[in-house]
Amino acid sequence: MVITRSRLDRRQLVRWRTSIFTLFLLCGVTFASWASRLPAVKQNLGIDDFEVGILLFAMGAGSLIGVMSANVVVVRWGAKRGLSVTIVGIAIGLFLAALGVDALSSYPLTVVGLAMLGLCFGATDVMMNVEAAEVEQAFERTLMPLFHAFFSLGTVAGAGVGVAMTAWGVGASWHLGTVAVVWLVITANALRSIPLLERIAVDPDAASPGRRERLHAALEVWRDPRTYAIGAIILGMAFAEGSANDWLTIAVVDGHNESEATGAVFLTVFSVAMTVLRAVGGPLVDRIGRVWTLRALSVAAGLGLVVFILAPNLPVAFIGVALWGAGASLGFPLGMSAAADDPRKAAASVSAAATIGYVAFLCGPPVLGWVSHQIGILNTLWIIVGLIAMSGLASGAAKPIAGSKVGAGHH
């Protein structure tokens, strides 16, 4: 079974690309909107840190299940049909959580809403990356970093709106409920510009594969050594990104004895450096190739983190954080792009790669927290340096397969 798309004109291609940009942007807005109201959630429900942890676990576990099941959905129904279900699921999940947080003050309803939100969010993440990879192939140039830059911009916008809503005294239910409605209206409209998959059998007389055969095809990617090598790239850089999001401010306060406000500035510098590189990274990849870009950025990330750990003063530490953020910026999106090189296995490969990345994002923070409790936060960050080095050494696995012009360089 070969999956192709009907021939599209330039206007249709641009609309398709814009719709995927919209999905990435709105995913960032929605995710950050929820995260920005976490203090209000805790206060309104009258829960302690352990119960907050259960909320986060429900969402994280749902996300992981969604990521792991998305490839089967795409193989059977296609990404567009799958997205038509999951974008509605995200709206319902966020709306239920919004009702539970404030209007009904129901902890169980909030848990159920977040589990549903995570499940559909994880599946949507995979399917929109599959679509983004197909857009790349259609345009024959690297676009995945730019798609992920839109997600980053969405998180900044969502967090900013969350700060404003909190300052103006807008209740979490009204805020999050409105985000759920806006999400559904805009993404449903964007979905109309995504072309449907055409499924063309290699042998026209061959019978359509049954459910067991489709499941086997979806799981076959886990036998491919390239999957694990790409996974190593993503794992190292997911830890490099996630460790900054979760532990950078603490490292600044506890490791370098600075104020919380200074820690927030450091996190901002990291985020800006990452977003800027994602916005401009595509042309760089098309010039020098996916492999050499990943190698160069792994050196930058590793060097930046070492400089931050050993920095004798704040200016040097800021330089280190900027290099760290820039270096960690493209590992995840280029890993996704590499996983989707073969259109016949794109859904399964992207799902596998995303699963590895999600495991790093979910398991990394508590593991690092436990280790830092034993040896201190700055010493713990040396583990991330090692993982970044592993990612750099595995970068050769991102070499485009035969027939793929995306990420080959010399455009």
Coordinates of C-alpha atoms in Angstrom, one line a residue:
M1 CA 0.0 0.0 0.0
V2 CA 1.5 3.3 -1.2
I3 CA 0.1 6.5 0.3
T4 CA 0.2 9.5 -2.1
R5 CA -1.7 12.8 -2.5
S6 CA -3.5 14.1 -5.5
R7 CA -1.6 16.7 -7.5
L8 CA -2.1 20.1 -5.9
D9 CA -1.6 23.5 -7.3
R10 CA 0.4 26.2 -5.6
R11 CA -2.6 27.9 -4.0
Q12 CA -3.8 24.6 -2.5
L13 CA -0.3 23.8 -1.2
V14 CA 0.0 27.2 0.5
R15 CA -3.5 26.7 2.1
W16 CA -2.4 23.3 3.3
R17 CA 0.8 24.6 4.8
T18 CA -1.1 27.5 6.5
S19 CA -3.6 25.1 8.1
I20 CA -0.7 23.1 9.6
F21 CA 0.9 26.3 10.9
T22 CA -2.4 27.1 12.5
L23 CA -2.7 23.8 14.2
F24 CA 0.8 24.1 15.7
L25 CA 0.1 27.7 16.9
L26 CA -3.2 26.8 18.5
C27 CA -1.8 23.7 20.2
G28 CA 0.8 26.0 21.8
V29 CA -1.8 28.5 22.9
T30 CA -4.1 25.8 24.3
F31 CA -1.3 24.0 26.2
A32 CA 0.1 27.2 27.7
S33 CA -3.4 28.5 28.6
W34 CA -3.9 25.5 30.8
A35 CA -0.4 25.7 32.3
S36 CA -0.8 29.4 33.1
R37 CA -3.9 28.8 35.2
L38 CA -2.3 26.0 37.3
P39 CA -2.0 28.2 40.5
A40 CA -5.7 29.1 40.1
V41 CA -6.6 25.4 39.6
K42 CA -4.8 24.5 42.9
Q43 CA -6.5 27.3 44.8
N44 CA -10.0 26.9 43.4
L45 CA -10.1 23.1 44.0
G46 CA -8.4 23.4 47.4
I47 CA -5.8 20.7 46.6
D48 CA -2.3 20.0 47.7
D49 CA 0.9 19.5 45.6
F50 CA 0.3 15.7 45.5
E51 CA -3.2 16.1 44.0
V52 CA -1.8 18.7 41.5
G53 CA 0.7 15.9 40.6
I54 CA -2.1 13.5 39.9
L55 CA -3.7 16.1 37.6
L56 CA -0.4 16.4 35.7
F57 CA 0.0 12.7 35.6
A58 CA -3.5 12.2 34.2
M59 CA -2.7 14.6 31.4
G60 CA 0.8 13.1 30.8
A61 CA -0.4 9.5 30.8
G62 CA -3.2 10.4 28.4
S63 CA -0.7 12.1 26.1
L64 CA 1.5 9.1 26.0
I65 CA -1.4 6.7 25.2
G66 CA -2.5 9.1 22.4
V67 CA 1.0 9.3 20.9
M68 CA 1.4 5.5 21.0
S69 CA -2.0 4.9 19.4
A70 CA -1.9 7.6 16.7
N71 CA 0.0 5.6 14.2
V72 CA -2.7 2.9 14.1
V73 CA -5.3 5.7 13.6
V74 CA -3.4 7.2 10.7
V75 CA -2.8 3.9 9.1
R76 CA -6.5 3.0 9.2
W77 CA -8.3 6.3 8.7
G78 CA -5.7 8.8 7.6
A79 CA -4.4 11.9 9.5
K80 CA -7.2 14.3 8.4
R81 CA -10.0 12.0 9.5
G82 CA -8.1 11.3 12.8
L83 CA -7.6 15.0 13.4
S84 CA -11.3 15.7 12.8
V85 CA -11.9 13.5 15.9
T86 CA -9.1 14.6 18.1
I87 CA -9.6 18.4 17.7
V88 CA -13.1 17.9 19.0
G89 CA -11.8 15.7 21.8
I90 CA -9.3 18.5 22.9
A91 CA -12.1 21.0 23.0
I92 CA -14.4 18.7 25.1
G93 CA -11.5 17.7 27.4
L94 CA -10.5 21.3 28.0
F95 CA -14.1 22.4 28.5
L96 CA -14.7 19.6 31.1
A97 CA -11.5 20.6 32.9
A98 CA -12.6 24.2 32.9
L99 CA -16.0 23.3 34.4
G100 CA -14.3 21.1 37.0
V101 CA -11.8 23.8 38.0
D102 CA -14.1 26.7 38.7
A103 CA -17.8 26.5 37.8
L104 CA -18.4 23.1 39.5
S105 CA -15.3 22.8 41.6
S106 CA -15.1 19.1 40.9
Y107 CA -11.7 17.4 41.2
P108 CA -12.8 14.1 39.6
L109 CA -14.3 16.0 36.6
T110 CA -11.0 18.0 36.2
V111 CA -9.0 14.7 36.2
V112 CA -11.3 13.2 33.5
G113 CA -11.2 16.3 31.4
L114 CA -7.4 16.5 31.6
A115 CA -7.0 12.8 30.8
M116 CA -9.2 13.3 27.7
L117 CA -7.3 16.5 26.8
G118 CA -3.9 14.7 27.1
L119 CA -5.1 11.7 25.0
C120 CA -6.4 13.8 22.1
F121 CA -3.5 16.2 22.4
G122 CA -0.9 13.5 22.1
A123 CA -2.6 11.9 19.1
T124 CA -3.0 15.4 17.5
D125 CA 0.7 16.1 18.0
V126 CA 1.7 13.0 16.0
M127 CA -0.9 13.5 13.3
M128 CA 0.0 17.2 12.7
N129 CA 3.7 16.2 12.6
V130 CA 2.8 13.6 9.9
E131 CA 1.0 16.3 8.0
A132 CA 3.9 18.8 8.5
A133 CA 6.3 16.2 7.1
E134 CA 4.1 15.7 4.0
V135 CA 4.0 19.4 3.5
E136 CA 7.8 19.4 3.6
Q137 CA 8.0 16.7 1.0
A138 CA 5.5 18.6 -1.2
F139 CA 7.5 21.9 -1.0
E140 CA 10.9 19.9 -1.1
R141 CA 12.5 22.1 1.6
T142 CA 12.9 22.0 5.3
L143 CA 9.8 23.4 7.1
M144 CA 9.6 21.3 10.3
P145 CA 11.6 23.7 12.5
L146 CA 9.3 26.6 11.4
F147 CA 6.2 24.5 12.3
H148 CA 7.6 23.9 15.8
A149 CA 8.5 27.7 16.0
F150 CA 4.8 28.4 15.6
F151 CA 4.1 26.0 18.5
S152 CA 6.7 27.9 20.6
L153 CA 5.1 31.3 19.6
G154 CA 1.7 29.8 20.6
T155 CA 3.0 28.9 24.1
V156 CA 4.3 32.5 24.5
A157 CA 0.9 33.9 23.4
G158 CA -1.1 31.5 25.6
A159 CA 1.1 32.3 28.7
G160 CA 0.7 36.0 28.0
V161 CA -3.0 35.8 27.8
G162 CA -3.1 33.7 30.9
V163 CA -1.1 36.4 32.8
A164 CA -3.6 39.0 31.5
M165 CA -6.6 37.0 32.5
T166 CA -5.2 36.4 36.0
A167 CA -4.4 40.2 36.4
W168 CA -7.9 41.1 35.3
G169 CA -9.5 38.6 37.7
V170 CA -11.1 36.5 35.0
G171 CA -12.1 33.1 36.4
A172 CA -10.3 30.0 35.1
S173 CA -13.6 28.4 33.8
W174 CA -14.4 31.5 31.7
H175 CA -10.8 31.7 30.4
L176 CA -10.3 28.0 29.6
G177 CA -13.8 27.5 28.3
T178 CA -13.3 30.4 25.9
V179 CA -10.0 28.9 24.7
A180 CA -11.8 25.6 24.1
V181 CA -14.4 27.3 21.9
V182 CA -11.8 29.4 20.0
W183 CA -9.6 26.2 19.5
L184 CA -12.6 24.3 18.0
V185 CA -13.7 27.0 15.7
I186 CA -10.3 27.9 14.2
T187 CA -8.9 24.3 14.0
A188 CA -12.1 23.0 12.4
N189 CA -11.9 25.7 9.8
A190 CA -8.1 25.0 9.2
L191 CA -8.9 21.3 8.7
R192 CA -10.9 22.1 5.6
S193 CA -7.7 23.0 3.8
I194 CA -5.9 19.7 4.5
P195 CA -6.3 17.4 1.5
L196 CA -7.5 13.9 2.0
L197 CA -5.1 11.0 1.7
E198 CA -5.4 8.8 -1.3
R199 CA -4.6 5.1 -0.8
I200 CA -3.4 3.4 -3.9
A201 CA -2.6 -0.3 -3.8
V202 CA 0.6 -1.4 -5.4
D203 CA -1.2 -4.4 -6.8
P204 CA -4.7 -3.2 -8.0
D205 CA -6.0 -6.8 -7.8
A206 CA -4.8 -7.2 -4.2
A207 CA -7.3 -7.3 -1.4
S208 CA -7.3 -4.4 1.1
P209 CA -5.3 -5.4 4.2
G210 CA -7.3 -6.4 7.2
R211 CA -7.1 -5.0 10.7
R212 CA -4.4 -7.4 11.8
E213 CA -2.2 -6.6 8.8
R214 CA -2.6 -2.8 9.4
L215 CA -1.7 -3.2 13.0
H216 CA 1.3 -5.3 12.0
A217 CA 2.4 -2.6 9.6
A218 CA 2.0 0.1 12.3
L219 CA 4.2 -1.9 14.7
E220 CA 6.8 -3.0 12.2
V221 CA 8.7 0.2 12.5
W222 CA 9.9 -0.8 16.0
R223 CA 12.0 -3.5 14.3
D224 CA 13.9 -0.9 12.3
P225 CA 17.3 0.1 13.8
R226 CA 16.9 3.6 12.3
T227 CA 13.9 4.2 14.6
Y228 CA 16.1 3.8 17.7
A229 CA 18.9 5.9 16.3
I230 CA 16.5 8.7 15.5
G231 CA 15.0 8.1 18.9
A232 CA 18.5 8.7 20.4
I233 CA 18.7 12.1 18.7
I234 CA 15.3 13.1 20.0
L235 CA 15.9 11.7 23.5
G236 CA 19.0 13.7 24.0
M237 CA 17.5 16.9 22.8
A238 CA 14.2 16.4 24.5
F239 CA 16.1 16.1 27.8
A240 CA 18.1 19.2 26.9
E241 CA 14.9 21.2 26.2
G242 CA 12.8 19.7 29.0
S243 CA 15.5 20.1 31.7
A244 CA 15.7 23.8 30.9
N245 CA 11.9 24.3 31.1
D246 CA 11.7 22.4 34.4
W247 CA 15.0 23.1 36.2
L248 CA 16.8 26.1 34.7
T249 CA 15.2 28.6 37.1
I250 CA 16.0 26.4 40.1
A251 CA 19.6 25.9 38.8
V252 CA 20.0 29.7 38.7
V253 CA 18.6 30.2 42.2
D254 CA 20.1 27.2 44.0
G255 CA 23.2 26.6 41.9
H256 CA 24.3 30.2 41.1
N257 CA 22.7 31.9 44.1
E258 CA 20.6 34.4 42.2
S259 CA 17.1 35.7 42.6
E260 CA 13.9 34.1 41.3
A261 CA 13.5 37.1 39.0
T262 CA 16.9 36.5 37.5
G263 CA 16.0 32.8 37.0
A264 CA 12.9 33.9 35.0
V265 CA 15.1 36.1 32.8
F266 CA 17.4 33.1 32.1
L267 CA 14.4 31.0 31.1
T268 CA 13.2 33.8 28.8
V269 CA 16.7 33.9 27.1
F270 CA 16.6 30.2 26.6
S271 CA 13.1 30.2 25.1
V272 CA 13.9 33.2 22.8
A273 CA 17.1 31.5 21.5
M274 CA 15.2 28.3 20.9
T275 CA 12.3 30.0 19.1
V276 CA 14.6 32.2 16.9
L277 CA 16.6 29.2 15.7
R278 CA 13.4 27.2 15.0
A279 CA 12.1 30.2 12.9
V280 CA 15.3 30.5 10.8
G281 CA 16.6 26.9 11.0
G282 CA 15.0 25.6 7.8
P283 CA 17.2 27.5 5.3
L284 CA 20.3 26.4 7.4
V285 CA 19.3 22.8 7.1
D286 CA 18.7 23.1 3.3
R287 CA 22.1 24.7 3.0
I288 CA 24.3 22.3 5.0
G289 CA 22.0 19.3 5.4
R290 CA 20.1 17.8 8.3
V291 CA 23.0 15.7 9.7
W292 CA 25.6 18.5 9.8
T293 CA 23.0 20.9 11.3
L294 CA 22.3 18.4 14.1
R295 CA 26.0 17.8 14.8
A296 CA 26.8 21.5 14.9
L297 CA 23.8 22.3 17.2
S298 CA 24.6 19.4 19.5
V299 CA 28.1 20.9 20.0
A300 CA 26.5 24.3 20.6
A301 CA 24.0 22.9 23.2
G302 CA 26.7 20.8 25.0
L303 CA 29.2 23.7 25.1
G304 CA 26.5 26.1 26.2
L305 CA 25.4 23.9 29.1
V306 CA 29.0 23.3 30.2
V307 CA 29.5 27.1 30.1
F308 CA 26.4 27.6 32.2
I309 CA 27.4 25.0 34.8
L310 CA 30.9 26.4 35.2
A311 CA 30.1 30.1 34.7
P312 CA 32.0 32.4 37.1
N313 CA 29.5 35.3 36.6
L314 CA 26.1 36.2 35.1
P315 CA 27.2 37.5 31.7
V316 CA 29.1 34.2 31.0
A317 CA 26.1 32.2 32.3
F318 CA 23.8 34.1 29.9
I319 CA 26.0 33.3 26.9
G320 CA 25.9 29.6 28.0
V321 CA 22.1 29.6 28.2
A322 CA 21.7 31.2 24.8
L323 CA 24.0 28.6 23.2
W324 CA 22.1 25.9 25.1
G325 CA 18.7 27.1 23.9
A326 CA 19.9 27.5 20.3
G327 CA 21.6 24.1 20.2
A328 CA 18.6 22.3 21.6
S329 CA 16.1 23.9 19.2
L330 CA 16.1 21.6 16.2
G331 CA 16.7 18.1 17.6
F332 CA 13.0 17.3 18.1
P333 CA 11.6 18.8 14.8
L334 CA 14.5 17.4 12.7
G335 CA 14.1 14.0 14.3
M336 CA 10.4 14.1 13.4
S337 CA 11.3 15.2 9.8
A338 CA 13.8 12.3 9.5
A339 CA 11.3 9.8 10.8
A340 CA 8.8 10.8 8.1
D341 CA 11.3 10.5 5.2
D342 CA 9.6 7.3 3.9
P343 CA 5.9 8.2 3.2
R344 CA 4.9 4.5 3.5
K345 CA 6.0 4.4 7.1
A346 CA 5.7 8.1 8.0
A347 CA 2.8 7.7 10.5
A348 CA 4.3 4.8 12.3
S349 CA 7.8 6.3 12.4
V350 CA 6.7 9.7 13.6
S351 CA 4.6 8.0 16.3
A352 CA 7.6 5.9 17.5
A353 CA 9.8 9.0 17.5
A354 CA 7.2 11.1 19.3
T355 CA 6.8 8.3 21.9
I356 CA 10.5 8.4 22.7
G357 CA 10.4 12.2 23.0
Y358 CA 7.3 12.1 25.2
V359 CA 8.9 9.5 27.5
A360 CA 11.8 11.9 27.9
F361 CA 9.6 14.9 28.7
L362 CA 7.4 12.9 31.2
C363 CA 10.1 10.9 32.9
G364 CA 13.0 13.4 32.7
P365 CA 11.9 15.9 35.3
P366 CA 11.2 13.5 38.2
V367 CA 14.4 11.5 37.5
L368 CA 16.5 14.7 37.4
G369 CA 14.8 15.9 40.6
W370 CA 15.7 12.7 42.4
V371 CA 19.3 12.9 41.2
S372 CA 19.7 16.6 42.1
H373 CA 18.4 15.8 45.6
Q374 CA 21.5 13.5 45.9
I375 CA 24.2 15.5 44.2
G376 CA 22.9 19.1 43.6
I377 CA 21.3 20.6 40.5
L378 CA 24.4 21.9 38.7
N379 CA 26.1 18.5 39.0
T380 CA 22.9 16.8 37.8
L381 CA 23.1 18.9 34.6
W382 CA 26.3 17.0 33.6
I383 CA 24.0 14.1 32.8
I384 CA 22.2 16.2 30.2
V385 CA 25.7 17.1 28.7
G386 CA 26.2 13.3 28.2
L387 CA 22.8 12.9 26.6
I388 CA 23.4 15.8 24.3
A389 CA 26.7 14.1 23.2
M390 CA 24.8 10.9 22.6
S391 CA 22.4 12.9 20.4
G392 CA 25.2 14.4 18.4
L393 CA 26.9 11.0 17.8
A394 CA 23.6 9.5 16.6
S395 CA 23.0 12.4 14.1
G396 CA 24.0 10.3 11.1
A397 CA 20.8 8.4 11.4
A398 CA 18.9 11.6 10.2
K399 CA 20.5 11.3 6.8
P400 CA 17.6 11.6 4.3
I401 CA 16.7 8.3 2.6
A402 CA 17.0 7.8 -1.1
G403 CA 14.4 9.9 -3.0
S404 CA 13.9 12.4 -0.3
K405 CA 15.1 16.0 -1.1
V406 CA 14.2 17.4 2.4
G407 CA 17.2 17.9 4.6
A408 CA 19.8 16.8 2.0
G409 CA 21.5 20.2 1.9
H410 CA 22.9 22.3 -1.0
H411 CA 19.5 23.7 -2.1

